[in-house]
mmCIF file of C-alpha atoms in Angstrom:
data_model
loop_
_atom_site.group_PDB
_atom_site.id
_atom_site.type_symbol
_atom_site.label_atom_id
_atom_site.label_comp_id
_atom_site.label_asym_id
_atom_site.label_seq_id
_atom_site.Cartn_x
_atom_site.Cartn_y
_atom_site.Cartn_z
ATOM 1 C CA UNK A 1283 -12.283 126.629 19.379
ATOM 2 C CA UNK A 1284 -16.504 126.383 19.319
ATOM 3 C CA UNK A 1285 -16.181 127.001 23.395
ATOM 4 C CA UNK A 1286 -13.935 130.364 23.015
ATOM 5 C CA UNK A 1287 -16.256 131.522 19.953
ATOM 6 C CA UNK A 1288 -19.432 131.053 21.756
ATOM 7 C CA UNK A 1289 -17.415 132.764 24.693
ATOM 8 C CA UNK A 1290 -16.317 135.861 22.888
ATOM 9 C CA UNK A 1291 -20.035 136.332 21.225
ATOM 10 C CA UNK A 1292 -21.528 136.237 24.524
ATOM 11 C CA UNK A 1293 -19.586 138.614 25.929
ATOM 12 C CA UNK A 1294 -20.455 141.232 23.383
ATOM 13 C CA UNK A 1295 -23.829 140.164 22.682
ATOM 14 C CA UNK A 1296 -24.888 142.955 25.790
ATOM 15 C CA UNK A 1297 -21.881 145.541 25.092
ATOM 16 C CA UNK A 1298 -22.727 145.924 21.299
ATOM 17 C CA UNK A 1299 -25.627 145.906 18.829
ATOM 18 C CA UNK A 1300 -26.722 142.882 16.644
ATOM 19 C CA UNK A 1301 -25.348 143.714 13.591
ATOM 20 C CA UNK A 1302 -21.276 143.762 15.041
ATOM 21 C CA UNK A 1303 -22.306 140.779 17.363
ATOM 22 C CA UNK A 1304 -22.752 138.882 13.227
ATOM 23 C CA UNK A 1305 -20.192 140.425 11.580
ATOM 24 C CA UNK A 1306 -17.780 139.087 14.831
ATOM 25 C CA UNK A 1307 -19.119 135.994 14.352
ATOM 26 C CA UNK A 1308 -17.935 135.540 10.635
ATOM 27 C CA UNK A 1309 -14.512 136.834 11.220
ATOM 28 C CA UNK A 1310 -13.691 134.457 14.476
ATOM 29 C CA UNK A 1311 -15.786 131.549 12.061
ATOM 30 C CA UNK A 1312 -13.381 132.407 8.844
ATOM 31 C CA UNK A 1313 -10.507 132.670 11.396
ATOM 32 C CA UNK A 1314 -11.366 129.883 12.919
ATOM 33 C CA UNK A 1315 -11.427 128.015 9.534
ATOM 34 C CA UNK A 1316 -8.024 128.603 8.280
ATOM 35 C CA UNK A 1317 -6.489 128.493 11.598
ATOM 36 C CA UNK A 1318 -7.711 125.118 11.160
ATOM 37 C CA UNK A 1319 -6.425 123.935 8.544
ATOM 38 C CA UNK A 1320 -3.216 125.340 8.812
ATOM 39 C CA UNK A 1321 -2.797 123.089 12.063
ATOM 40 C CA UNK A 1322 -3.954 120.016 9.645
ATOM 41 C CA UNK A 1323 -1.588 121.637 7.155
ATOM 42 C CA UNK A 1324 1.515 120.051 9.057
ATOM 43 C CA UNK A 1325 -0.198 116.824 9.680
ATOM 44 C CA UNK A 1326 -0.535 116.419 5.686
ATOM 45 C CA UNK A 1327 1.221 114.716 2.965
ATOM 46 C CA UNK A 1328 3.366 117.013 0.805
ATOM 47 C CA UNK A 1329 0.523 117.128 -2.338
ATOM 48 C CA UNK A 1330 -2.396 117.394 0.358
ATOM 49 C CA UNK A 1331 -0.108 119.845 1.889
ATOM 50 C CA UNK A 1332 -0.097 121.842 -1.567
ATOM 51 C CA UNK A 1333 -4.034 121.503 -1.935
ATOM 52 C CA UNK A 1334 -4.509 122.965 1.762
ATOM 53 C CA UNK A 1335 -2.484 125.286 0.757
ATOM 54 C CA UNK A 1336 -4.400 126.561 -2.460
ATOM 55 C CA UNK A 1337 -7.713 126.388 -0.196
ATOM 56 C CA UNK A 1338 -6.112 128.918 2.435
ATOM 57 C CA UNK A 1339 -5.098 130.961 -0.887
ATOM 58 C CA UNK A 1340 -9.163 130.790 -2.147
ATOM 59 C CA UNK A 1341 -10.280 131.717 1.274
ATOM 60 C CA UNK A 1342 -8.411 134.141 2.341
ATOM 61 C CA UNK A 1343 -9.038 135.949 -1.491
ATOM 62 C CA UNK A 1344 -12.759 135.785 -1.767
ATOM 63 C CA UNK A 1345 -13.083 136.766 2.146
ATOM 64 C CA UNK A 1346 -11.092 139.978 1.948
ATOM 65 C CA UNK A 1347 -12.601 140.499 -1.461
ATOM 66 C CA UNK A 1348 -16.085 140.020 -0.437
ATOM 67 C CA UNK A 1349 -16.393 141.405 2.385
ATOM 68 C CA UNK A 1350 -17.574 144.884 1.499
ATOM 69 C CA UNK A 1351 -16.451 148.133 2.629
ATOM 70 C CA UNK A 1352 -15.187 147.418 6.314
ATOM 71 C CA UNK A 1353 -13.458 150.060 8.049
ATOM 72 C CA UNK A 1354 -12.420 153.431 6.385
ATOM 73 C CA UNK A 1355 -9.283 151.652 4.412
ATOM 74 C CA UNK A 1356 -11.445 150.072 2.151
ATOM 75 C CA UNK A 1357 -12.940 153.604 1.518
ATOM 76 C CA UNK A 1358 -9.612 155.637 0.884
ATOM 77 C CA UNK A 1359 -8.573 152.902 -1.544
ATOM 78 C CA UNK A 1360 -11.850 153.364 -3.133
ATOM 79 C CA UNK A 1361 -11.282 157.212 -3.637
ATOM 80 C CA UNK A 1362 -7.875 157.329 -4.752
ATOM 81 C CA UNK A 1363 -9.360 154.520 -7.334
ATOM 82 C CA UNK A 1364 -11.649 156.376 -8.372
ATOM 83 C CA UNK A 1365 -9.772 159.948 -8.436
ATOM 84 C CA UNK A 1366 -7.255 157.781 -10.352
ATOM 85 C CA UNK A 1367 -6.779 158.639 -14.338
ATOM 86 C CA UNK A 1368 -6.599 156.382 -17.194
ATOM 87 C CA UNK A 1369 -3.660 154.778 -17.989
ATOM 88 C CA UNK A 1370 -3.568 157.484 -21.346
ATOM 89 C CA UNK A 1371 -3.309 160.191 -19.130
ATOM 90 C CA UNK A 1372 -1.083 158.849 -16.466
ATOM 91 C CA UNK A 1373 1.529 160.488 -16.890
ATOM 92 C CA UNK A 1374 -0.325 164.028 -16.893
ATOM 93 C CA UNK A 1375 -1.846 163.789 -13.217
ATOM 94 C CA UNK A 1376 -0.393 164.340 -10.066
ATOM 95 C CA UNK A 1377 0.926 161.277 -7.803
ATOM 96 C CA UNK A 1378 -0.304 161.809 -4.742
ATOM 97 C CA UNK A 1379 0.282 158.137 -3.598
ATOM 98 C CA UNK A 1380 2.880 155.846 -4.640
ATOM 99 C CA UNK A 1381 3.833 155.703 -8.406
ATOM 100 C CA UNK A 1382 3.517 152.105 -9.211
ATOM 101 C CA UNK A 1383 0.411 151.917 -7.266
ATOM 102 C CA UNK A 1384 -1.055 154.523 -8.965
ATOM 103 C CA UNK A 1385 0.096 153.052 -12.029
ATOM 104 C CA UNK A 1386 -2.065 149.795 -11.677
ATOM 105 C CA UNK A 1387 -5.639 151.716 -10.730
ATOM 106 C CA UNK A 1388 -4.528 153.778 -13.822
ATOM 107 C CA UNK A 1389 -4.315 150.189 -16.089
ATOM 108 C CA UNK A 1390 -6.984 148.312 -14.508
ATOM 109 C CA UNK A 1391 -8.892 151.311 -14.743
ATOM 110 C CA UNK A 1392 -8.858 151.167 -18.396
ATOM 111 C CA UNK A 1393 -9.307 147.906 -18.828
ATOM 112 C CA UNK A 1394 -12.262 147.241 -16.527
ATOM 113 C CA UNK A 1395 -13.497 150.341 -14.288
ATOM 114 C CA UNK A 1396 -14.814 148.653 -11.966
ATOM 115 C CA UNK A 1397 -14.240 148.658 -8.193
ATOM 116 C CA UNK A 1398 -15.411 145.306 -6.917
ATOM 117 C CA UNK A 1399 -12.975 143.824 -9.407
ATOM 118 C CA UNK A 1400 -10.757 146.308 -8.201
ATOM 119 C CA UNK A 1401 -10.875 145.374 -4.269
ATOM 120 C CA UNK A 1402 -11.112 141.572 -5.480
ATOM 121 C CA UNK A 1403 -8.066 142.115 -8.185
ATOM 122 C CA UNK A 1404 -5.858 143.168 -4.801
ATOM 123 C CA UNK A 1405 -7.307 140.761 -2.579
ATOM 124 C CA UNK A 1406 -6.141 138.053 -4.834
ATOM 125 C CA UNK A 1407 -2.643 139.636 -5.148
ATOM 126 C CA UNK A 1408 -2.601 139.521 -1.315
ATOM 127 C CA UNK A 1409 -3.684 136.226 -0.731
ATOM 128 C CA UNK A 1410 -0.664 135.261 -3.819
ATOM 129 C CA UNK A 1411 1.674 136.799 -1.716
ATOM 130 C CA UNK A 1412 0.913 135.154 1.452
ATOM 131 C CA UNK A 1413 0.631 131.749 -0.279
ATOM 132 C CA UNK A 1414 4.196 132.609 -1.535
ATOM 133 C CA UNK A 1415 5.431 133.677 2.006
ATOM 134 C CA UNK A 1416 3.869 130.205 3.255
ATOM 135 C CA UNK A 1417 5.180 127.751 0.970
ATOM 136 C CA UNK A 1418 8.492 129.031 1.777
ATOM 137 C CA UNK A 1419 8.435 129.203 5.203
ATOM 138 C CA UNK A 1420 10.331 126.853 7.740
ATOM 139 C CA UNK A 1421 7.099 126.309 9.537
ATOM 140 C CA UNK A 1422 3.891 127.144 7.090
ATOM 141 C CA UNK A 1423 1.813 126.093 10.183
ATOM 142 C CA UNK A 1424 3.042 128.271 12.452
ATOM 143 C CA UNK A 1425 3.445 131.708 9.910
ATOM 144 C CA UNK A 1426 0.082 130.975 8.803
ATOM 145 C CA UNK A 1427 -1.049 131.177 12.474
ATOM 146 C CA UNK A 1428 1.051 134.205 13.298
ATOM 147 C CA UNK A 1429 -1.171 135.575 10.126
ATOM 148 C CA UNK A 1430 -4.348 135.139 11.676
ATOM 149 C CA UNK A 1431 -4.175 135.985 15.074
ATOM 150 C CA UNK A 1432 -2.491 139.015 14.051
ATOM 151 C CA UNK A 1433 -5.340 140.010 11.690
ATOM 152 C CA UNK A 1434 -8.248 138.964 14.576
ATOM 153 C CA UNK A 1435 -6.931 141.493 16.486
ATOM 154 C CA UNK A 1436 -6.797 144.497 14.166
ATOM 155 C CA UNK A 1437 -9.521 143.194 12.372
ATOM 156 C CA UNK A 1438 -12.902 145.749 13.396
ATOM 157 C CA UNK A 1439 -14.205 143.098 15.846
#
């Protein structure tokens, strides 16, 4: 896994600049990481199974909360948070996205208006999900592989 990271950062070391040749570098590391342990993930006894699991869940949360504005999706949530109302006038504005989503940057505007905790609050709820979607799956191992390779490739690499 080292060998095909160095490999890949070499290769665009020359075709881009220095600051995508880093940012590469953390997502195949991260990727690399929880690909990891979600091979030792099958080798592991059903509680260390469940603490693997939890760790994936951390990861995956504070690394797709953390990581800043990357790529314009994280920018379009950010306006439609911001152009959202407060939950008291909810009901008065215009849904331009979906209802329910609108509904929670309405209530978590009130409650905290703030956008890191925003982009954090939803990466959380992601990483639940997938945690969920793992623990019930016939082969965690494998899903959570499927996962990651998945996202390496649309990630902005």
């Amino acid at each position: 896994m080292l060998l095909l990271h160095r490999v890949l950062w070499l290769k665009h070391v020359y075709a881009i600049g220095e600051s995508k040749v880093q940012l590469m570098s953390i997502y195949l590391s991260f990727y690399s990481i929880i690909g990891l342990l979600a091979l030792l993930q099958s080798k592991l006894k059903s509680d260390q199974k469940l603490i693997a699991s939890y760790l994936i869940f951390v990861l995956v949360s504070l690394f797709s909360g953390l990581r800043g504005s990357v790529g314009a999706d994280t920018l379009n949530y950010l306006q439609i948070y911001q152009d959202s109302p407060g939950i008291a006038h909810f009901f008065e504005s215009e849904w331009k996205v979906e209802p329910l989503f609108l509904f929670l940057n309405s209530l978590h505007k009130s409650i905290f208006d703030n956008e890191f905790l925003f982009l954090l609050g939803y990466s959380v709820f992601q990483a639940f999900l997938l945690m969920l979607v793992t623990r019930r799956s016939k082969n965690p191992s494998l899903f959570i592989f499927v996962y990651v390779v998945y996202f390496l490739f649309e990630s902005p690499l």
